Coordinates of C-alpha atoms in Angstrom, one line a residue:
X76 CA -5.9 18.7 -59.1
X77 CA -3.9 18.8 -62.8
X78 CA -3.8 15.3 -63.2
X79 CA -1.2 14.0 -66.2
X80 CA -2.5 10.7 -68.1
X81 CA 0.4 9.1 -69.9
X82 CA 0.0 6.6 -72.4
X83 CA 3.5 5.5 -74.3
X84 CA 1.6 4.4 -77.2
X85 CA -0.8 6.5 -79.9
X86 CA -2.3 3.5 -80.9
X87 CA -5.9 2.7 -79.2
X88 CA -7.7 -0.7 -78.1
X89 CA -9.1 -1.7 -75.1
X90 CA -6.7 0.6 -72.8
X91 CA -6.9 3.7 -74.4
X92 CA -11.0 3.9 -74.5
X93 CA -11.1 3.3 -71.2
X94 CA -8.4 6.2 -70.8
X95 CA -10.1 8.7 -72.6
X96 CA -14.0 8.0 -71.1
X97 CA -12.2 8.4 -67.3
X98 CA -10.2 10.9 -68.4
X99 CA -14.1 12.7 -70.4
X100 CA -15.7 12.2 -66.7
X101 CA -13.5 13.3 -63.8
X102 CA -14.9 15.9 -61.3
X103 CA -13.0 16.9 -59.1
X104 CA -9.7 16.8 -61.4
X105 CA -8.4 18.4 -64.5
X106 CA -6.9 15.8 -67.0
X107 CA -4.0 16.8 -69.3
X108 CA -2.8 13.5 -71.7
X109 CA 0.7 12.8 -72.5
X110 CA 1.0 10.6 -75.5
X111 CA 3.1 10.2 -78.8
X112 CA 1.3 12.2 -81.7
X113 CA -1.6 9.8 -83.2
X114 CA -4.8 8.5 -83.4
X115 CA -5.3 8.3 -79.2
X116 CA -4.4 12.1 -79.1
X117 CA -6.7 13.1 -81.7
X118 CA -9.5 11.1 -80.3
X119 CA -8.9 13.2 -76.8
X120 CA -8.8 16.5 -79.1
X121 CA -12.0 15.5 -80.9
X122 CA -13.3 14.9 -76.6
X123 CA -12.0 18.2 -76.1
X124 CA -9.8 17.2 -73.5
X125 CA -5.5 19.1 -73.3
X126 CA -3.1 17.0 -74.4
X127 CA 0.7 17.0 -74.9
X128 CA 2.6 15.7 -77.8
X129 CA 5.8 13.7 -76.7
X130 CA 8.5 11.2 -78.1
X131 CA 7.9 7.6 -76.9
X132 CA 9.4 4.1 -77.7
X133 CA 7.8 0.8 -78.0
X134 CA 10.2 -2.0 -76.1
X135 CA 9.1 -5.6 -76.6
X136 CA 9.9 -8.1 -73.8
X137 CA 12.8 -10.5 -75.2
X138 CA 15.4 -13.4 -74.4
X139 CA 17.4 -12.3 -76.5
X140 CA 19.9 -10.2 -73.9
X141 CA 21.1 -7.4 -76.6
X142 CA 17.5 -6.9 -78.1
X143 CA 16.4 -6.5 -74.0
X144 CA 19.2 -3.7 -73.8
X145 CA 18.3 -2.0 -76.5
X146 CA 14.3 -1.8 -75.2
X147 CA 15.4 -1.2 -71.6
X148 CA 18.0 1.9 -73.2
X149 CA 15.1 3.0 -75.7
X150 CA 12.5 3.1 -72.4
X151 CA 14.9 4.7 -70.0
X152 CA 15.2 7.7 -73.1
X153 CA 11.8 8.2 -72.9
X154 CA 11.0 7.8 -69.4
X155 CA 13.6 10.7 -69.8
X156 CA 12.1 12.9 -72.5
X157 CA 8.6 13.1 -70.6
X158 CA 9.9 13.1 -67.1
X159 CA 11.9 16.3 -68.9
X160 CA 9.0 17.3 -70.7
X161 CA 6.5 17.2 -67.6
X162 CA 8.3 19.8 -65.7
X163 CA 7.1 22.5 -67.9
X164 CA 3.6 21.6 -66.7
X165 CA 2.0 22.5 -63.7
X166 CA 0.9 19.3 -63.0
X167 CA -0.1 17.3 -59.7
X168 CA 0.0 13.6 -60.3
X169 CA 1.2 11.4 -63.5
X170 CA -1.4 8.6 -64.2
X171 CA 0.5 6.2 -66.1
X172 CA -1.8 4.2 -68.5
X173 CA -0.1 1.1 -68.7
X174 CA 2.9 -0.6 -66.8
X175 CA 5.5 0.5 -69.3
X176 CA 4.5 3.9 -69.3
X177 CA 4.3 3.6 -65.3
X178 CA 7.6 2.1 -65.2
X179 CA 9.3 4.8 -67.4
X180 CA 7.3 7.2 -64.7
X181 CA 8.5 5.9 -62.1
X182 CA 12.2 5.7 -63.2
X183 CA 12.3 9.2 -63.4
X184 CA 10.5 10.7 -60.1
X185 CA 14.0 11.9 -59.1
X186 CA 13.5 14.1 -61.8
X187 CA 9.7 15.3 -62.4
X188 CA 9.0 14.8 -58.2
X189 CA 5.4 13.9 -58.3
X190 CA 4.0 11.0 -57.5
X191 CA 2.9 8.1 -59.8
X192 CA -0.3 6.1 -60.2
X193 CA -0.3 3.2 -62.3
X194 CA -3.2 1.7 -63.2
X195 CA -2.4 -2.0 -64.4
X196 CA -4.6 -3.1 -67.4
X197 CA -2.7 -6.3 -68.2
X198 CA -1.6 -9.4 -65.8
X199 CA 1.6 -8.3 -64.4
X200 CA 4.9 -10.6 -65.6
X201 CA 6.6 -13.3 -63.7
X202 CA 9.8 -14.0 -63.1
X203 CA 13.0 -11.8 -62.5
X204 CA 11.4 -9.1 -64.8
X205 CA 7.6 -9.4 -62.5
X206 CA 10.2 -9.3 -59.5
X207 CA 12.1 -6.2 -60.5
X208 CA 8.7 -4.4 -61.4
X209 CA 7.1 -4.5 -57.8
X210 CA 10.9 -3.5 -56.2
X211 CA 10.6 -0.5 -58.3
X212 CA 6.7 0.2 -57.2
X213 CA 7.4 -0.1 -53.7
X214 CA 10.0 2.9 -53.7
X215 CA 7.9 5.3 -56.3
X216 CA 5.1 4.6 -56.9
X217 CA 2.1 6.1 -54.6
X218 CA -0.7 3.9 -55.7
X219 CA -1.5 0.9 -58.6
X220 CA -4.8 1.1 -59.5
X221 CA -5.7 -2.9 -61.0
X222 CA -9.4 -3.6 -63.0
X223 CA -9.8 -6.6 -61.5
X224 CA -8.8 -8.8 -58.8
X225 CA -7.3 -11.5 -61.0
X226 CA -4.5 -8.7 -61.8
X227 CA -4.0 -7.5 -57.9
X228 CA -3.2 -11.5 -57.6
X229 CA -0.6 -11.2 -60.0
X230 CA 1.1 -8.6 -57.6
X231 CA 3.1 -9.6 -54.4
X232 CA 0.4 -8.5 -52.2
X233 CA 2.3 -8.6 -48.9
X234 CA 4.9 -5.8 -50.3
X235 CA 2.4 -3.8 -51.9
X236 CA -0.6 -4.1 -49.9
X237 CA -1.3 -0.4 -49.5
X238 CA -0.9 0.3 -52.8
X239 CA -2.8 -1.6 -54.6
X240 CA -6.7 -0.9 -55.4
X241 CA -9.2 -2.7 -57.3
X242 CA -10.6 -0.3 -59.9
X243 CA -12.8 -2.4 -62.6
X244 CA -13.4 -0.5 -66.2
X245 CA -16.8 1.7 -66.4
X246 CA -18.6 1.8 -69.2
X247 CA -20.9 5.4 -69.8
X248 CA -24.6 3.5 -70.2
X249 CA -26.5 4.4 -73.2
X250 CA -29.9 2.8 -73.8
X251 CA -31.6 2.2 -77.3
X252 CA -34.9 2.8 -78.1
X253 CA -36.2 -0.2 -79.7
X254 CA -36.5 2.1 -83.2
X255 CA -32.7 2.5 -82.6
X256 CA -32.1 -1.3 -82.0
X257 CA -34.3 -2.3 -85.0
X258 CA -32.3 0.3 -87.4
X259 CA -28.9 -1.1 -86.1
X260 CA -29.8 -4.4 -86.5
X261 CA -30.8 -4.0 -90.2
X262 CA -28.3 -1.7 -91.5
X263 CA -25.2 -3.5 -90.1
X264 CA -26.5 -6.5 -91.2
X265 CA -26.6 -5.7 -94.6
X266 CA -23.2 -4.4 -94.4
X267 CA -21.8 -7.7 -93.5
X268 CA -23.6 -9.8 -95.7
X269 CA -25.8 -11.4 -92.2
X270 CA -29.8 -12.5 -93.1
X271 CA -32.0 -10.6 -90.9
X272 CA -33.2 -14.1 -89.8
X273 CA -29.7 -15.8 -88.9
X274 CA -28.2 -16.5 -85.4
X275 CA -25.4 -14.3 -84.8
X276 CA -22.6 -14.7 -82.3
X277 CA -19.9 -11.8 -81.8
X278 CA -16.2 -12.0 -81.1
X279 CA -14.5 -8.5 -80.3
X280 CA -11.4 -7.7 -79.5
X281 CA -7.7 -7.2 -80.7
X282 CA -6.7 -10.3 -82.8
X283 CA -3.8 -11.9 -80.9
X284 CA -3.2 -15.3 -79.6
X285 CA -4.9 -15.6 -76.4
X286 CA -8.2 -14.1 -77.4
X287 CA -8.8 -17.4 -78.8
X288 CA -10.6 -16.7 -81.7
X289 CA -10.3 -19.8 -82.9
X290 CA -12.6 -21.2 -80.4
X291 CA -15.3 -19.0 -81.9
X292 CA -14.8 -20.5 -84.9
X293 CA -15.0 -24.0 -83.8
X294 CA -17.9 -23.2 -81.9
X295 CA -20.0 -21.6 -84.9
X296 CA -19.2 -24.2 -87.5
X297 CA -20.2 -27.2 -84.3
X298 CA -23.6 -25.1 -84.6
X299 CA -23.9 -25.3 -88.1
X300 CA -23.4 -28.7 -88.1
X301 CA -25.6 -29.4 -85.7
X302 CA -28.2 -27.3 -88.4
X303 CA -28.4 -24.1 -87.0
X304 CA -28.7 -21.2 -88.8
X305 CA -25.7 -19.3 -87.6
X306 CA -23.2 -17.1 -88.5
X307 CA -19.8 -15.5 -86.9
X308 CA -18.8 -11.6 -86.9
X309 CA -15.1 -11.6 -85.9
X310 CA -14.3 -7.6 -84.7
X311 CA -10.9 -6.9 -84.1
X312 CA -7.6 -6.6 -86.1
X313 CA -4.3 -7.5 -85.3
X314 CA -1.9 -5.2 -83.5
X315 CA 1.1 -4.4 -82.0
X316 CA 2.8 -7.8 -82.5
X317 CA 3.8 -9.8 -85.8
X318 CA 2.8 -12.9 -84.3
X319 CA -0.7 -11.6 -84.0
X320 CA -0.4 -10.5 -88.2
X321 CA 0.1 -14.4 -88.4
X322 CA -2.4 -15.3 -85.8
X323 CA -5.0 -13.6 -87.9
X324 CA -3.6 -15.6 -91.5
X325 CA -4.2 -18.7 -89.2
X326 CA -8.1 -17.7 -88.6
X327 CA -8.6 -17.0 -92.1
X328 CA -7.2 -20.8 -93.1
X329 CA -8.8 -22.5 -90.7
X330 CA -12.3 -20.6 -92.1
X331 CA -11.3 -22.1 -95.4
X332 CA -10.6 -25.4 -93.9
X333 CA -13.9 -25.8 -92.4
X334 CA -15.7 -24.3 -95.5
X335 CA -17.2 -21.9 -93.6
X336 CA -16.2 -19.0 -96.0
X337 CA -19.5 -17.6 -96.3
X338 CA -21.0 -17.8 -92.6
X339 CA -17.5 -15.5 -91.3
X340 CA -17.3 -12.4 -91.1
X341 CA -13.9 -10.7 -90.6
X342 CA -14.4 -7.2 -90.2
X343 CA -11.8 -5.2 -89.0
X344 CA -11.3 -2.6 -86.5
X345 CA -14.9 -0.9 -85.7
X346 CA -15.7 2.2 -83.8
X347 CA -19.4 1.2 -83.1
X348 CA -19.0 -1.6 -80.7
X349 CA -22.3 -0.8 -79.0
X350 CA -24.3 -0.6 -82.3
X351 CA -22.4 -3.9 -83.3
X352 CA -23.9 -5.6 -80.0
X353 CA -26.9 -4.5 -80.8
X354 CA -27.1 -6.4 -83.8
X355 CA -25.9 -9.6 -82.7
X356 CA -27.5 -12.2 -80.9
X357 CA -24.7 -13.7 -78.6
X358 CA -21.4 -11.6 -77.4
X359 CA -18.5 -14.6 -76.9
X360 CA -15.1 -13.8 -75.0
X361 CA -12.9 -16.8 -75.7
X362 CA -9.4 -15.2 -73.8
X363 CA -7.0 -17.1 -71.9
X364 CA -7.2 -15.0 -68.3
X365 CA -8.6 -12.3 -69.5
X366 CA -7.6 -9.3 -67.3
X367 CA -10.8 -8.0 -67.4
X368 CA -13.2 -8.1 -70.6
X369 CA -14.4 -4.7 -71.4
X370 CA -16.0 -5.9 -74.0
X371 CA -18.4 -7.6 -72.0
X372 CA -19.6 -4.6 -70.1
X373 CA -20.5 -3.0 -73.3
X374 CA -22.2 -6.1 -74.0
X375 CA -24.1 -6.0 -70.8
X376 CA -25.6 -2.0 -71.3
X377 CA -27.3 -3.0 -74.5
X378 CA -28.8 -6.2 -73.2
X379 CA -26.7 -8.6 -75.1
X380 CA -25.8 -11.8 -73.4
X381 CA -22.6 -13.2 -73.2
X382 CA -20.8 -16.7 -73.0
X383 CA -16.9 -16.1 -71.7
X384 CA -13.9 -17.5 -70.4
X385 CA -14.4 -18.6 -66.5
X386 CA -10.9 -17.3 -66.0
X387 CA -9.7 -13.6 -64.8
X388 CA -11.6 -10.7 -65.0
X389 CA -14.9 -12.2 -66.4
X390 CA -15.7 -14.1 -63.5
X391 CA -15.7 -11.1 -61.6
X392 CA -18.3 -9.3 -63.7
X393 CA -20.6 -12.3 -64.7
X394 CA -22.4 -14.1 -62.6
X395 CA -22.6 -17.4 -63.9
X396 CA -26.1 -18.7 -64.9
X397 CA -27.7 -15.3 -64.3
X398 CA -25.7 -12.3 -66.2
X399 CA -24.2 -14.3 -68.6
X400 CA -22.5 -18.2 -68.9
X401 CA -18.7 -19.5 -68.1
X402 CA -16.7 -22.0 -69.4
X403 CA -13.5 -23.3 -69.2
X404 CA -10.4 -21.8 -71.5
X405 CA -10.3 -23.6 -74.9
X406 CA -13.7 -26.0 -73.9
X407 CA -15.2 -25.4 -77.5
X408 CA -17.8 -28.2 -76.2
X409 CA -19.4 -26.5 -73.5
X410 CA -19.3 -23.1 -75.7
X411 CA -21.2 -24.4 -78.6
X412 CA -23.9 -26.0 -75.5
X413 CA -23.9 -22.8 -74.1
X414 CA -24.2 -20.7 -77.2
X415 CA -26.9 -23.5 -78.6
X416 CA -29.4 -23.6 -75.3
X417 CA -29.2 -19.6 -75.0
X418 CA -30.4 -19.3 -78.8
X419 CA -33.0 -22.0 -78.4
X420 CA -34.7 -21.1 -75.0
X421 CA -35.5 -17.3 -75.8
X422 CA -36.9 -17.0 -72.5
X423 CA -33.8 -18.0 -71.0
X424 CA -31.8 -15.3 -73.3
X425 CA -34.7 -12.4 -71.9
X426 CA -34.1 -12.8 -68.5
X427 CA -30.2 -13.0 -69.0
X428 CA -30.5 -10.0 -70.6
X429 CA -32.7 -8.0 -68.5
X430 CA -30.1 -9.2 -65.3
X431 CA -27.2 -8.2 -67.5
X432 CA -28.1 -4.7 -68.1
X433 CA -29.2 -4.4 -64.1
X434 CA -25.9 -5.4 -63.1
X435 CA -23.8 -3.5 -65.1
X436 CA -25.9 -0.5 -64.3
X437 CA -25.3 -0.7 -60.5
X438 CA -21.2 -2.1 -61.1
X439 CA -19.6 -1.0 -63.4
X440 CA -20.6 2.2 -64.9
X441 CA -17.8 4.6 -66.0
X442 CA -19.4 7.2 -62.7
X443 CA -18.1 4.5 -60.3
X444 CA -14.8 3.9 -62.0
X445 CA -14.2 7.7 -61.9
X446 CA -15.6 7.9 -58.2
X447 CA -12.7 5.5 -57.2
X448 CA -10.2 6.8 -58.8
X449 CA -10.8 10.6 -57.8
X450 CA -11.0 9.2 -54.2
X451 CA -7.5 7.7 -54.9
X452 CA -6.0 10.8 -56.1
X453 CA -7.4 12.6 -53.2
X454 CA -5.4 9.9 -50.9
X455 CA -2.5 11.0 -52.1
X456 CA -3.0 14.7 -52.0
X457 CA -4.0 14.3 -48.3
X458 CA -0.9 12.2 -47.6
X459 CA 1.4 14.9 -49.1
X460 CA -0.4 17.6 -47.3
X461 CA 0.7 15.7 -43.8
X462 CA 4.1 14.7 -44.9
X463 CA 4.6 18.4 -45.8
X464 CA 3.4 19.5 -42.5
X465 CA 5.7 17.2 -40.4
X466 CA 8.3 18.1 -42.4
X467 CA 8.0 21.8 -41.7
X468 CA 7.2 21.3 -37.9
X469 CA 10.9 19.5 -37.9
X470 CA 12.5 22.6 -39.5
X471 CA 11.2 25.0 -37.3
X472 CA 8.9 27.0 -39.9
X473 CA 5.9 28.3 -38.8
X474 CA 2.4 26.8 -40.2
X475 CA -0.9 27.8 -40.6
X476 CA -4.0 26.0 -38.8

């Protein structure tokens, strides 16, 4: 199977990276990606993987009705351009990344005639616009694949019961020596100004509004009061969105409000997310509904617990008072009790970790992810296969056995 990954965006977060590693793994398919020139097409070059340059355009969801036009004109061009694009390919399905590049897909299976995964990353929209989306994957769309169950709930599941799937993120397992651990530990601590003695509690992810940082902030400086040695390494930068460019102005103010200057960390975008959990002490996911937290799963394959939001996909991977703790959204209480008792009782911490790591060894490695989703494809191959064979019976032609 020539399977086409689309992604309407070159920029890479969450989404993309888990993109690339299914796309790095499959067996039984061949994955071309179909992307705007960038940083996620060089990424898959450097992986080795084919990939197609094409036009794209970034819509924004609105109120304002001409704005909306203008997105919904710009999308339908390059739904267009790629369906146009695609037909030079010899391709088998399109496995769009995201629901805007499913929808612009799906608009255009007139034209390309294959049929259209989606794999849903992000809680589906409500209202008219939520309605109009699952009208338009009940008639072309052959299967959504969803990383948790919190985003299949989003869905009307009475009208697209047999499409949807539950497909949580993988994450490839790589285990550290203790040498390696030690060296990580050290070196990206004296990068970000961290004593090799202090408490440190992680935050990663894209900086945006309803990651909450702010709650990790709250929490750290409700430790230090409280006299713990502890300091706060915020990963992440803001993207996509202005409001998330002022989002992180309003973390950097409210550091300075509660003088905590020098026990902060902001440090930008980082590639070594796994070396980076292994020189923390506590991974915290402060989202409101959280689709599904991939963080945490990195988290989990280097033994680093993790406090999170009880609240969309994070329930689903943690359980509570074994592989990691839950609170409520925006409870900076219960997160500073949490964060305080696992960096107190080490023995606690140990056997959190050591359950962590099981768990995400036998759930959610990226070989399970990939097993799904090839089993998926092959679905839909099947079902062609029979649709094409009653069709020909009905004409009269001859088939083989």
């Amino acid at each position: 199977m020539n399977i086409a990954f689309y992604n309407h965006t070159s920029d890479v977060s969450g989404a993309e990276i888990s993109l690339l590693l299914t796309a790095k793994h499959l067996k039984q398919a061949k994955p071309v990606l179909f992307a705007p020139e960038g940083e996620l097409l060089q990424r898959a070059r450097d992986h080795g993987l084919e990939t197609v340059g094409i036009p794209s355009y970034r819509a924004r969801l609105t109120r304002n009705p001409l704005l909306l036009l203008l997105h919904m004109l710009g999308m339908l061009w390059a739904g267009y351009l790629f369906a146009k694009q695609i037909r030079k390919h010899r391709m088998d399905i399109i496995h769009a990344n995201s629901l805007r590049a499913g929808i612009m897909a799906a608009l255009f299976c007139w034209m390309h005639r294959l049929p259209v995964v989606w794999h849903v990353r992000d809680n589906p929209p409500n209202g008219a616009i939520g309605k109009a989306i699952e009208q338009l994957a009940s008639t072309a769309v052959s299967a959504i694949l969803c990383i948790s169950n919190s985003v299949i709930q989003g869905f009307d599941t009475d009208k697209l019961k047999n499409k949807l799937y539950l497909v949580h993120n993988g994450v490839s397992i790589r285990e550290m020596t203790p040498e390696e651990k030690t060296f990580h530990r050290r070196n990206i601590r004296e990068q970000l100004n961290t004593p090799p003695q202090s408490h440190v509690l992680v935050i990663i992810g894209q900086i945006a509004p309803w990651k909450r940082q702010e709650d990790a902030i709250r929490a750290a400086h409700r430790l230090i009061q409280d006299g713990m040695d502890v300091y706060l390494w915020v990963v992440g930068e803001p993207k996509f969105r202005e409001e998330n460019q002022t989002y992180r102005s309003s973390l950097g103010q409210l550091v300075e409000n509660l003088q905590l200057v020098d026990r902060v960390r902001f440090t930008g975008f980082r590639e070594d997310v796994l070396e980076i959990c292994s020189a923390a002490d506590l991974l915290l996911l402060c989202s409101d509904n959280e689709p599904f937290g991939r963080v945490i799963i990195e988290a989990m394959s280097q033994s680093l617990p993790i406090i999170a939001t009880n609240a969309g996909g994070p329930r689903e991977i943690l359980e509570n008072g074994t592989s990691g703790l839950l609170y409520e959204v925006g409870d900076v209480e219960h997160l500073a009790k949490h964060a305080a008792g696992l960096l107190t009782y080490q023995n606690l911490k140990r056997d959190m970790e050591r359950i962590a790591l099981k768990r995400v060894k036998e759930h959610f490695t990226i070989e399970r992810t990939v097993e799904k989703v090839e089993a998926v494809y092959q679905e839909i191959v099947s079902a062609q296969a029979k649709n094409k064979l009653k069709f020909d019976k009905s004409v009269g032609k001859e088939v083989s056995p």
